[in-house]
Short mmCIF file of C-alpha atoms in Angstrom, two decimals:
data_model
loop_
_atom_site.label_atom_id
_atom_site.label_comp_id
_atom_site.label_asym_id
_atom_site.label_seq_id
_atom_site.Cartn_x
_atom_site.Cartn_y
_atom_site.Cartn_z
CA MET A 1 0.02 0.01 -0.04
CA PRO A 2 1.89 3.18 -1.25
CA THR A 3 1.92 6.49 0.63
CA THR A 4 0.76 9.62 -1.09
CA SER A 5 2.80 12.30 0.48
CA LEU A 6 5.25 13.98 -1.82
CA ASP A 7 7.73 15.13 0.91
CA VAL A 8 8.85 11.80 2.11
CA PRO A 9 10.34 8.72 0.35
CA GLN A 10 7.49 6.67 -1.33
CA LYS A 11 7.08 3.16 0.04
CA VAL A 12 4.97 0.10 -0.80
CA PHE A 13 3.89 -2.33 1.99
CA ALA A 14 2.19 -5.66 1.55
CA SER A 15 0.37 -7.99 3.96
CA ARG A 16 -1.29 -11.37 3.86
CA ASP A 17 -3.51 -10.85 6.90
CA GLY A 18 -3.68 -6.99 7.39
CA ILE A 19 -1.67 -7.35 10.67
CA GLY A 20 1.88 -8.02 9.71
CA TRP A 21 3.17 -5.63 6.95
CA ARG A 22 6.52 -5.75 4.99
CA ASP A 23 8.25 -3.17 2.83
CA ARG A 24 7.80 -4.34 -0.77
CA THR A 25 8.92 -1.26 -2.57
CA PRO A 26 10.13 -2.15 -6.13
CA GLU A 27 13.72 -1.23 -6.89
CA GLY A 28 13.84 2.10 -8.67
CA MET A 29 10.37 3.43 -7.77
CA SER A 30 10.71 7.03 -6.63
CA THR A 31 7.16 8.23 -6.49
CA ALA A 32 3.66 6.79 -6.31
CA ALA A 33 0.60 7.86 -8.33
CA THR A 34 -1.17 10.92 -6.84
CA VAL A 35 -4.70 9.40 -6.74
CA GLN A 36 -4.73 5.62 -7.08
CA SER A 37 -1.51 3.65 -7.19
CA LEU A 38 -2.59 0.00 -6.90
CA ALA A 39 -5.07 -2.11 -8.97
CA ALA A 40 -5.66 -5.82 -9.29
CA HIS A 41 -7.24 -8.17 -11.74
CA GLY A 42 -7.17 -11.92 -11.16
CA SER A 43 -3.84 -12.90 -9.69
CA THR A 44 -2.02 -9.76 -10.90
CA THR A 45 -1.50 -6.52 -9.03
CA TRP A 46 -0.39 -3.44 -10.91
CA LEU A 47 1.51 -0.62 -9.24
CA LEU A 48 1.69 2.79 -10.94
CA GLY A 49 4.45 5.25 -9.98
CA GLY A 50 7.51 7.05 -11.17
CA GLN A 51 11.05 6.18 -11.86
CA GLY A 52 13.78 8.79 -11.39
CA PHE A 53 13.70 12.27 -9.80
CA SER A 54 13.28 15.76 -11.15
CA THR A 55 10.17 14.95 -13.00
CA ALA A 56 10.01 11.07 -12.69
CA ARG A 57 9.05 9.11 -15.66
CA ALA A 58 5.62 7.21 -15.22
CA ALA A 59 6.18 3.47 -14.85
CA LEU A 60 4.29 0.39 -13.92
CA TRP A 61 5.30 -2.70 -12.10
CA THR A 62 3.33 -6.08 -11.73
CA THR A 63 3.41 -8.82 -9.19
CA ASP A 64 1.68 -12.10 -9.05
CA SER A 65 2.65 -12.76 -5.44
CA ASP A 66 2.57 -10.54 -2.39
CA GLY A 67 5.14 -8.17 -3.76
CA ALA A 68 8.13 -10.20 -2.86
CA SER A 69 9.18 -10.00 -6.54
CA TRP A 70 7.99 -7.38 -9.15
CA LYS A 71 8.22 -7.30 -12.97
CA GLY A 72 9.16 -4.06 -14.54
CA PRO A 73 9.47 -1.20 -14.61
CA MET A 74 7.37 -0.75 -17.69
CA LEU A 75 7.95 2.87 -18.86
CA LEU A 76 5.55 5.01 -20.76
CA PRO A 77 6.96 6.53 -23.97
CA ARG A 78 9.11 9.59 -23.44
CA SER A 79 7.43 12.94 -23.83
CA ARG A 80 8.54 16.44 -24.33
CA ASP A 81 5.89 17.34 -21.76
CA THR A 82 5.84 17.01 -18.04
CA GLU A 83 3.88 13.85 -17.40
CA ILE A 84 3.17 12.49 -13.98
CA PRO A 85 1.16 9.33 -12.97
CA VAL A 86 -2.32 9.95 -11.59
CA SER A 87 -4.30 6.71 -11.33
CA VAL A 88 -4.64 3.10 -12.41
CA ALA A 89 -7.32 0.48 -12.92
CA ALA A 90 -6.88 -3.08 -14.21
CA GLY A 91 -8.98 -5.26 -16.45
CA GLU A 92 -8.84 -8.25 -18.73
CA ARG A 93 -6.73 -6.49 -21.31
CA GLY A 94 -4.22 -4.88 -19.04
CA ALA A 95 -4.02 -1.67 -16.99
CA LEU A 96 -5.77 1.65 -17.73
CA VAL A 97 -3.39 4.50 -16.79
CA VAL A 98 -4.16 8.14 -16.32
CA THR A 99 -1.30 10.70 -16.43
CA LYS A 100 -1.39 14.49 -16.02
CA VAL A 101 0.41 16.31 -18.80
CA THR A 102 1.59 19.82 -18.77
CA PRO A 103 3.50 21.57 -21.64
CA GLY A 104 7.32 21.63 -21.63
CA ARG A 105 9.65 20.79 -18.84
CA GLY A 106 9.49 24.16 -16.91
CA LYS A 107 7.36 24.84 -13.93
CA PRO A 108 3.93 23.01 -14.61
CA ASP A 109 1.05 25.40 -15.63
CA GLU A 110 -1.96 23.77 -14.22
CA GLN A 111 -4.24 25.89 -16.44
CA GLN A 112 -2.82 24.20 -19.50
CA ALA A 113 -2.91 20.76 -18.14
CA SER A 114 -4.64 17.71 -19.74
CA LEU A 115 -5.25 14.20 -18.77
CA ARG A 116 -3.94 11.32 -20.91
CA LEU A 117 -5.30 7.84 -20.88
CA TRP A 118 -3.10 4.78 -21.62
CA LEU A 119 -3.62 1.01 -22.13
CA VAL A 120 -0.69 -0.91 -20.88
CA LYS A 121 -0.48 -4.71 -21.41
CA LYS A 122 1.59 -7.13 -19.28
CA SER A 123 4.04 -7.28 -22.14
CA GLY A 124 4.80 -3.71 -21.52
CA HIS A 125 3.29 -2.47 -24.76
CA SER A 126 1.41 0.83 -24.22
CA THR A 127 -1.22 2.62 -26.36
CA ASN A 128 -2.38 6.16 -25.97
CA LEU A 129 -6.18 5.90 -25.95
CA PHE A 130 -7.61 9.32 -25.11
CA GLU A 131 -6.63 12.82 -24.01
CA THR A 132 -8.77 15.61 -22.60
CA PRO A 133 -8.05 19.14 -21.42
CA CYS A 134 -8.21 19.42 -17.71
CA GLY A 135 -7.10 22.64 -16.04
CA GLY A 136 -6.45 23.05 -12.16
CA HIS A 137 -5.10 25.50 -9.84
CA GLU A 138 -3.05 25.55 -6.63
CA GLY A 139 -4.76 23.35 -3.92
CA SER A 140 -6.91 21.59 -6.62
CA GLU A 141 -4.73 20.07 -9.23
CA ALA A 142 -6.21 18.31 -12.17
CA THR A 143 -6.82 14.76 -11.19
CA ALA A 144 -8.98 11.73 -12.41
CA GLU A 145 -10.34 8.37 -11.40
CA VAL A 146 -10.84 5.30 -13.66
CA LEU A 147 -13.48 2.60 -13.26
CA VAL A 148 -13.30 -0.72 -15.07
CA ALA A 149 -16.40 -2.88 -15.28
CA ASP A 150 -17.18 -6.04 -17.38
CA ASP A 151 -19.31 -4.06 -19.83
CA ILE A 152 -17.93 -0.48 -19.76
CA PHE A 153 -15.11 1.84 -18.71
CA HIS A 154 -15.59 5.19 -17.00
CA LEU A 155 -13.25 8.16 -16.60
CA LEU A 156 -14.05 10.87 -13.99
CA THR A 157 -11.99 14.04 -14.34
CA ASN A 158 -11.66 16.61 -11.55
CA CYS A 159 -10.81 19.88 -13.23
CA THR A 160 -11.52 23.72 -13.02
CA THR A 161 -11.90 26.58 -15.39
CA ARG A 162 -9.60 29.61 -15.45
CA ASP A 163 -11.66 31.33 -12.87
CA PHE A 164 -11.48 28.27 -10.60
CA ARG A 165 -15.03 27.00 -11.12
CA PRO A 166 -15.65 23.27 -11.25
CA ALA A 167 -15.35 21.82 -14.69
CA ASP A 168 -15.43 18.12 -13.95
CA GLN A 169 -16.42 15.64 -16.74
CA LEU A 170 -17.50 12.05 -16.98
CA PHE A 171 -16.59 9.80 -19.96
CA ALA A 172 -17.58 6.24 -20.97
CA SER A 173 -16.23 3.76 -23.39
CA ARG A 174 -17.23 0.28 -24.46
CA ASP A 175 -13.85 -0.56 -26.01
CA GLY A 176 -11.39 1.86 -24.35
CA ARG A 177 -10.76 3.58 -27.72
CA LYS A 178 -13.89 5.64 -28.42
CA TRP A 179 -14.90 7.75 -25.46
CA LYS A 180 -18.19 9.65 -25.10
CA LYS A 181 -19.02 12.35 -22.61
CA GLU A 182 -21.78 11.37 -20.31
CA PRO A 183 -24.06 13.87 -18.36
CA LEU A 184 -23.18 14.75 -14.81
CA PRO A 185 -25.63 16.35 -12.27
CA HIS A 186 -26.38 20.02 -12.63
CA ASN A 187 -23.42 22.56 -12.97
CA GLY A 188 -21.71 24.12 -9.89
CA ASN A 189 -20.79 20.73 -8.41
CA ARG A 190 -17.33 19.36 -7.57
CA PHE A 191 -17.07 15.61 -8.24
CA ASP A 192 -14.31 13.67 -6.47
CA HIS A 193 -14.99 9.98 -6.44
CA LEU A 194 -16.84 7.31 -8.45
CA ALA A 195 -17.92 3.65 -7.58
CA ARG A 196 -20.14 1.12 -9.02
CA ASN A 197 -21.86 -1.98 -7.61
CA GLY A 198 -24.07 -3.98 -10.00
CA ASP A 199 -26.22 -1.57 -11.82
CA THR A 200 -25.86 1.22 -9.33
CA MET A 201 -23.29 3.95 -9.64
CA VAL A 202 -22.55 6.62 -7.11
CA LEU A 203 -20.70 9.96 -7.21
CA THR A 204 -19.32 11.85 -4.22
CA GLY A 205 -18.38 15.47 -4.23
CA GLY A 206 -19.80 18.81 -3.08
CA LEU A 207 -21.59 22.01 -3.94
CA ALA A 208 -18.98 24.86 -4.48
CA ASP A 209 -19.06 27.75 -1.94
CA ASP A 210 -16.92 30.61 -3.13
CA SER A 211 -17.60 32.67 0.03
CA VAL A 212 -15.39 30.46 2.26
CA GLU A 213 -12.25 29.60 0.14
CA HIS A 214 -14.03 26.97 -1.89
CA ILE A 215 -15.21 24.97 1.00
CA THR A 216 -17.91 22.54 -0.09
CA GLU A 217 -20.74 20.83 1.59
CA PRO A 218 -20.43 17.03 0.83
CA HIS A 219 -23.12 15.58 -1.47
CA THR A 220 -23.74 12.20 -3.07
CA TRP A 221 -25.54 11.26 -6.25
CA TYR A 222 -26.64 7.93 -7.55
CA ARG A 223 -28.08 6.36 -10.72
CA GLU A 224 -29.38 2.93 -11.63
CA GLY A 225 -28.56 1.48 -15.10
CA ASN A 226 -28.86 4.11 -17.77
CA SER A 227 -31.19 6.34 -15.90
CA GLY A 228 -30.45 9.93 -14.93
CA TRP A 229 -28.66 11.09 -11.79
CA HIS A 230 -30.49 11.59 -8.53
CA THR A 231 -29.28 13.54 -5.42
CA GLY A 232 -28.72 11.27 -2.39
CA ALA A 233 -30.06 12.04 1.00
CA PRO A 234 -28.24 14.64 3.12
CA LEU A 235 -25.03 13.12 4.52
CA ASP A 236 -25.49 11.66 8.03
CA VAL A 237 -23.29 13.66 10.46
CA GLY A 238 -23.58 11.08 13.30
CA ARG A 239 -25.10 11.30 16.74
CA LEU A 240 -24.08 12.92 19.97
CA PRO A 241 -22.28 12.19 22.27
CA ASP A 242 -20.02 10.61 19.69
CA VAL A 243 -16.99 12.63 18.48
CA GLY A 244 -16.92 14.04 14.97
CA VAL A 245 -20.58 15.16 15.04
CA VAL A 246 -20.06 18.43 13.26
CA PRO A 247 -21.92 20.37 10.48
CA ARG A 248 -21.84 18.81 7.12
CA LYS A 249 -19.63 21.55 5.74
CA SER A 250 -16.94 20.24 8.06
CA GLN A 251 -17.29 16.62 6.78
CA GLU A 252 -15.35 15.19 3.89
CA MET A 253 -15.49 11.92 1.82
CA LEU A 254 -12.03 10.94 0.67
CA ALA A 255 -12.73 7.61 -0.86
CA VAL A 256 -15.67 5.35 -1.80
CA ALA A 257 -15.84 1.67 -2.80
CA PRO A 258 -18.48 -1.14 -3.37
CA ALA A 259 -18.93 -3.27 -0.30
CA GLY A 260 -21.22 -6.35 -0.32
CA SER A 261 -24.47 -5.21 -2.01
CA GLY A 262 -23.82 -1.51 -1.16
CA PHE A 263 -21.09 0.95 -0.61
CA VAL A 264 -18.63 2.19 1.94
CA ALA A 265 -16.94 5.66 2.13
CA ILE A 266 -14.32 7.15 4.36
CA GLY A 267 -13.12 10.58 5.12
CA SER A 268 -12.85 13.08 7.99
CA ALA A 269 -14.75 15.40 10.33
CA ARG A 270 -13.21 18.70 11.22
CA ALA A 271 -14.33 20.72 14.22
CA ALA A 272 -14.30 24.40 14.77
CA ASP A 273 -10.94 24.34 16.53
CA ASN A 274 -9.43 22.68 13.43
CA SER A 275 -9.08 19.30 15.25
CA ALA A 276 -10.25 16.38 13.01
CA VAL A 277 -11.07 12.72 13.30
CA GLY A 278 -11.68 9.92 10.84
CA ALA A 279 -15.21 9.18 9.49
CA LEU A 280 -16.85 6.25 7.84
CA TRP A 281 -20.23 5.83 6.16
CA PHE A 282 -22.18 2.83 4.82
CA SER A 283 -24.91 2.77 2.18
CA ALA A 284 -27.02 -0.14 1.23
CA ASP A 285 -28.31 1.41 -1.99
CA GLY A 286 -26.20 4.50 -2.81
CA LYS A 287 -29.15 6.78 -1.86
CA LYS A 288 -28.64 7.14 1.90
CA TRP A 289 -25.44 7.18 3.82
CA THR A 290 -25.25 6.21 7.50
CA LYS A 291 -22.30 7.28 9.52
CA GLN A 292 -20.65 4.63 11.76
CA PRO A 293 -19.81 5.51 15.36
CA THR A 294 -16.50 7.19 15.43
CA ARG A 295 -15.23 6.55 18.95
CA ALA A 296 -16.58 2.92 19.10
CA ASN A 297 -14.54 2.16 15.84
CA GLY A 298 -11.39 3.82 16.95
CA PHE A 299 -11.45 6.69 14.35
CA ASP A 300 -11.09 9.21 17.12
CA LYS A 301 -7.44 8.15 17.27
CA LEU A 302 -6.86 9.30 13.58
CA ARG A 303 -6.89 12.69 11.92
CA SER A 304 -8.35 11.30 8.83
CA LEU A 305 -8.93 8.11 6.82
CA ALA A 306 -7.10 8.29 3.44
CA THR A 307 -7.96 5.31 1.39
CA LEU A 308 -9.68 1.88 1.60
CA THR A 309 -10.30 -1.47 -0.04
CA VAL A 310 -12.86 -4.17 0.51
CA TRP A 311 -11.34 -7.66 0.81
CA LYS A 312 -13.82 -10.58 1.23
CA GLN A 313 -16.06 -9.49 4.17
CA LYS A 314 -13.45 -7.01 5.50
CA VAL A 315 -13.09 -3.38 5.12
CA VAL A 316 -9.39 -2.38 5.18
CA VAL A 317 -8.78 1.39 5.70
CA LEU A 318 -5.49 3.35 5.67
CA GLY A 319 -5.53 6.39 8.06
CA SER A 320 -3.06 8.66 9.75
CA ARG A 321 -2.41 10.17 13.21
CA ARG A 322 -1.55 13.45 11.57
CA ALA A 323 -2.89 15.54 8.74
CA TRP A 324 -2.35 13.32 5.73
CA GLU A 325 -0.70 15.87 3.61
CA THR A 326 2.37 16.03 5.93
CA SER A 327 2.43 12.48 7.13
CA ASP A 328 4.91 9.70 6.70
CA PRO A 329 4.74 5.95 7.13
CA ALA A 330 5.50 6.23 10.80
CA ASN A 331 2.15 7.95 11.31
CA ALA A 332 0.12 5.58 9.07
CA ARG A 333 -2.45 3.33 10.70
CA ILE A 334 -4.27 0.35 9.24
CA TRP A 335 -7.95 -0.33 10.39
CA ILE A 336 -9.68 -3.60 9.59
CA GLY A 337 -13.36 -4.16 10.24
CA ASP A 338 -16.19 -6.34 9.26
CA LEU A 339 -18.79 -5.18 6.68
CA ALA A 340 -21.69 -3.56 8.39
CA ARG A 341 -24.79 -5.68 8.88
CA GLY A 342 -26.93 -5.22 5.82
CA SER A 343 -23.99 -4.45 3.62
CA ARG A 344 -22.99 -8.16 3.18
CA SER A 345 -23.41 -9.72 -0.10
CA HIS A 346 -26.68 -11.67 -0.41
CA SER A 347 -28.60 -13.56 -3.09
CA PRO A 348 -30.85 -11.51 -5.42
CA THR A 349 -33.92 -12.89 -3.77
CA ALA A 350 -32.82 -11.86 -0.25
CA THR A 351 -34.64 -8.91 1.35
CA PRO A 352 -33.28 -6.49 3.99
CA ARG A 353 -34.80 -6.92 7.45
CA PRO A 354 -37.41 -4.22 7.77
CA LEU A 355 -37.11 -3.74 11.59
CA ALA A 356 -33.26 -3.81 11.65
CA ARG A 357 -33.15 -0.24 12.92
CA PHE A 358 -35.17 -1.22 16.00
CA VAL A 359 -33.53 -4.60 17.14
CA GLY A 360 -32.07 -4.64 20.58
CA THR A 361 -32.84 -3.55 24.11
CA TRP A 362 -33.85 0.10 24.53
CA SER A 363 -34.08 1.61 28.07
CA TRP A 364 -35.26 4.49 30.04
CA SER A 365 -35.84 5.28 33.69
CA GLY A 366 -38.19 2.57 34.94
CA ALA A 367 -38.81 0.69 31.71
CA SER A 368 -37.14 -1.03 28.81
CA ILE A 369 -38.18 -2.74 25.52
CA THR A 370 -36.39 -5.66 23.82
CA ILE A 371 -37.13 -6.00 20.04
CA LYS A 372 -36.03 -9.16 18.09
CA ASP A 373 -35.41 -9.65 14.37
CA ASP A 374 -38.77 -11.25 13.85
CA GLY A 375 -40.62 -8.23 15.36
CA SER A 376 -41.55 -9.85 18.66
CA PHE A 377 -41.00 -7.58 21.63
CA ALA A 378 -41.02 -7.67 25.40
CA TYR A 379 -41.84 -4.45 27.40
CA ARG A 380 -40.69 -4.35 30.98
CA TYR A 381 -41.64 -1.66 33.53
CA LEU A 382 -41.41 -0.99 37.20
CA THR A 383 -44.75 -1.60 39.01
CA MET A 384 -43.55 0.71 41.81
CA VAL A 385 -44.55 -1.89 44.49
CA GLN A 386 -42.19 -4.51 45.98
CA CYS A 387 -42.88 -8.17 46.02
CA SER A 388 -42.24 -8.33 49.76
CA GLU A 389 -45.34 -6.13 50.20
CA HIS A 390 -47.54 -6.98 47.28
CA ALA A 391 -48.66 -9.85 45.17
CA PRO A 392 -47.41 -10.14 41.52
CA PRO A 393 -46.99 -8.22 39.30
CA CYS A 394 -44.37 -6.63 41.62
CA ASP A 395 -40.75 -5.61 41.57
CA LYS A 396 -37.89 -7.47 43.22
CA GLY A 397 -35.54 -4.70 44.23
CA SER A 398 -34.46 -3.03 41.02
CA GLU A 399 -35.75 -5.90 38.81
CA MET A 400 -38.73 -4.79 36.91
CA GLY A 401 -41.85 -6.93 37.53
CA GLY A 402 -44.25 -5.45 34.98
CA LYS A 403 -44.23 -7.23 31.52
CA ALA A 404 -46.13 -7.06 28.28
CA SER A 405 -45.33 -8.54 24.90
CA GLY A 406 -46.48 -8.30 21.28
CA VAL A 407 -45.37 -8.30 17.60
CA LEU A 408 -44.16 -5.37 15.46
CA HIS A 409 -44.19 -4.81 11.74
CA GLU A 410 -42.93 -2.11 9.44
CA GLY A 411 -44.93 1.14 9.64
CA ARG A 412 -45.47 3.79 6.90
CA THR A 413 -41.75 4.52 6.75
CA HIS A 414 -38.55 2.57 7.50
CA ASP A 415 -38.22 4.81 10.71
CA GLU A 416 -41.59 3.61 12.08
CA ALA A 417 -42.79 0.21 13.52
CA VAL A 418 -46.39 -0.59 14.56
CA GLY A 419 -48.06 -3.49 16.31
CA THR A 420 -50.22 -4.70 19.12
CA VAL A 421 -49.47 -5.10 22.92
CA VAL A 422 -51.09 -8.44 24.05
CA GLU A 423 -51.19 -7.90 27.77
CA ALA A 424 -52.88 -5.10 29.59
CA LEU A 425 -50.75 -2.20 30.86
CA PRO A 426 -51.55 0.54 33.40
CA ASN A 427 -53.99 2.83 31.67
CA ALA A 428 -53.99 0.58 28.51
CA PRO A 429 -56.22 -2.52 27.89
CA ALA A 430 -54.90 -5.65 26.20
CA GLU A 431 -54.71 -5.58 22.43
CA SER A 432 -53.72 -1.90 22.54
CA SER A 433 -51.97 -0.45 19.45
CA ILE A 434 -48.29 0.51 19.82
CA THR A 435 -46.20 2.74 17.63
CA ILE A 436 -42.41 3.10 17.83
CA SER A 437 -40.53 5.70 15.78
CA ARG A 438 -36.71 6.37 15.43
CA GLU A 439 -35.76 9.75 16.81
CA PRO A 440 -32.53 11.74 16.52
CA TYR A 441 -29.77 11.25 19.02
CA MET A 442 -29.95 7.50 19.50
CA ALA A 443 -33.56 7.21 20.72
CA ILE A 444 -36.86 5.77 19.95
CA ASP A 445 -40.27 7.18 20.86
CA ILE A 446 -43.02 4.77 22.10
CA THR A 447 -46.64 5.61 21.95
CA ILE A 448 -49.44 3.20 23.05
CA ASN A 449 -53.04 4.02 22.11
CA LYS A 450 -51.82 7.47 21.27
CA MET A 451 -50.43 8.07 24.69
CA GLY A 452 -46.71 8.89 24.84
CA TYR A 453 -44.63 6.42 26.91
CA GLY A 454 -41.41 8.40 26.44
CA LEU A 455 -38.03 8.34 24.77
CA PHE A 456 -35.87 5.12 25.17
CA CYS A 457 -32.18 5.16 24.69
CA GLU A 458 -30.41 3.03 21.97
CA PRO A 459 -28.72 -0.22 23.15
CA GLY A 460 -25.44 0.48 24.87
CA ALA A 461 -25.98 4.29 24.97
CA ASN A 462 -25.38 6.16 28.12
CA ARG A 463 -27.09 9.39 26.81
CA CYS A 464 -29.72 9.90 24.23
CA ALA A 465 -31.94 12.69 23.14
CA GLY A 466 -30.45 14.97 25.71
CA HIS A 467 -30.91 12.89 28.84
CA VAL A 468 -29.21 10.09 30.74
CA GLY A 469 -30.49 6.55 30.04
CA GLY A 470 -30.91 3.95 32.67
CA GLU A 471 -31.28 0.24 33.18
#
């Protein structure tokens, strides 16, 4: 896994289990690609970087093992221009390579930059497939991502106009030689990353805001098949009292990848005092993104999460204890986690659990409710009388003696569950209707016969909805 910093020696590390890592830097590699350095197809892994210094020459290496031995370097043809490696993707026919080209060998002029697309075969033969103008400016250099699928190739360019406005473009090709521009969502957006899972494609980026040094609010878009683009739901910022719960403008997605039947994205959340922590989101369909607990997953120990890959049922993330732009391998950290429940691969006939958002034991002072996968629930409450003084139902010390049960099913939305309480409750007869709804800040709201029974805290939460939970 190469580093991306330009002020430290570039290194490649490899691991068989994600725990033990060895330096597998190919001899002669001086720099790594600026966006995506590694790509794999079948048993072959491709590495895109540079050979030499003072404008390194773009080169590729391949390995069919764990990097213990590399073949290469395969050098791209010499050019009178300044040409640096940007990103790589691999497929049946070889590697698709994107380079950034600026005229001459003087100081690069980002406004005259273009992006060049190459096909490189394992024999080392390279073919120039496509080139498109792509200007940039300091702090936002011209970059691109390549996506290779069985039926089509996509190229997403991240460029700007001379007055620094977003000018990103999306191209598609069936054969790698003829490229056609495809529509993107409405103008004024900045597009950073592209991913595809099955027939669903997602874009991540932001809405440009010139009033605050081009800070953008993160957005996502999705499309299914050949349909048009749709704007995804507002990005989930997390729930207090977790760390990294800051306004969306202070959140950033840095990488996105297919995971199971959905997607996973990583990034950072930056607070008003300029401190930052890592952030991770899952999406089951590309439409809505749910932020994972930061502190519970250890992301509060990292300034940001930089890149990721999905390996079998694992998400492998590369992060840093310092701001990534000035980091070195000594500050890098690897995080390995299981795919979120609901993001695992499943058969086409499988259906998501409609009540997954409610499963667990929810508590509040003097009551709790346990909801199972099948919708059955048990509601416990304090009767306020002790068994030493009263016949059942009664409490034994702090043990709640009141109990009722029933079955829930999905309500009008995925944030609501409805059902029937079988036993009688104080002020509610048997067969009373019950409605449970998800609320912000790790809580659910319970209503029985239209009478509010209060907010109950999410399983394992010490605080929710602004108050302290209890057993």
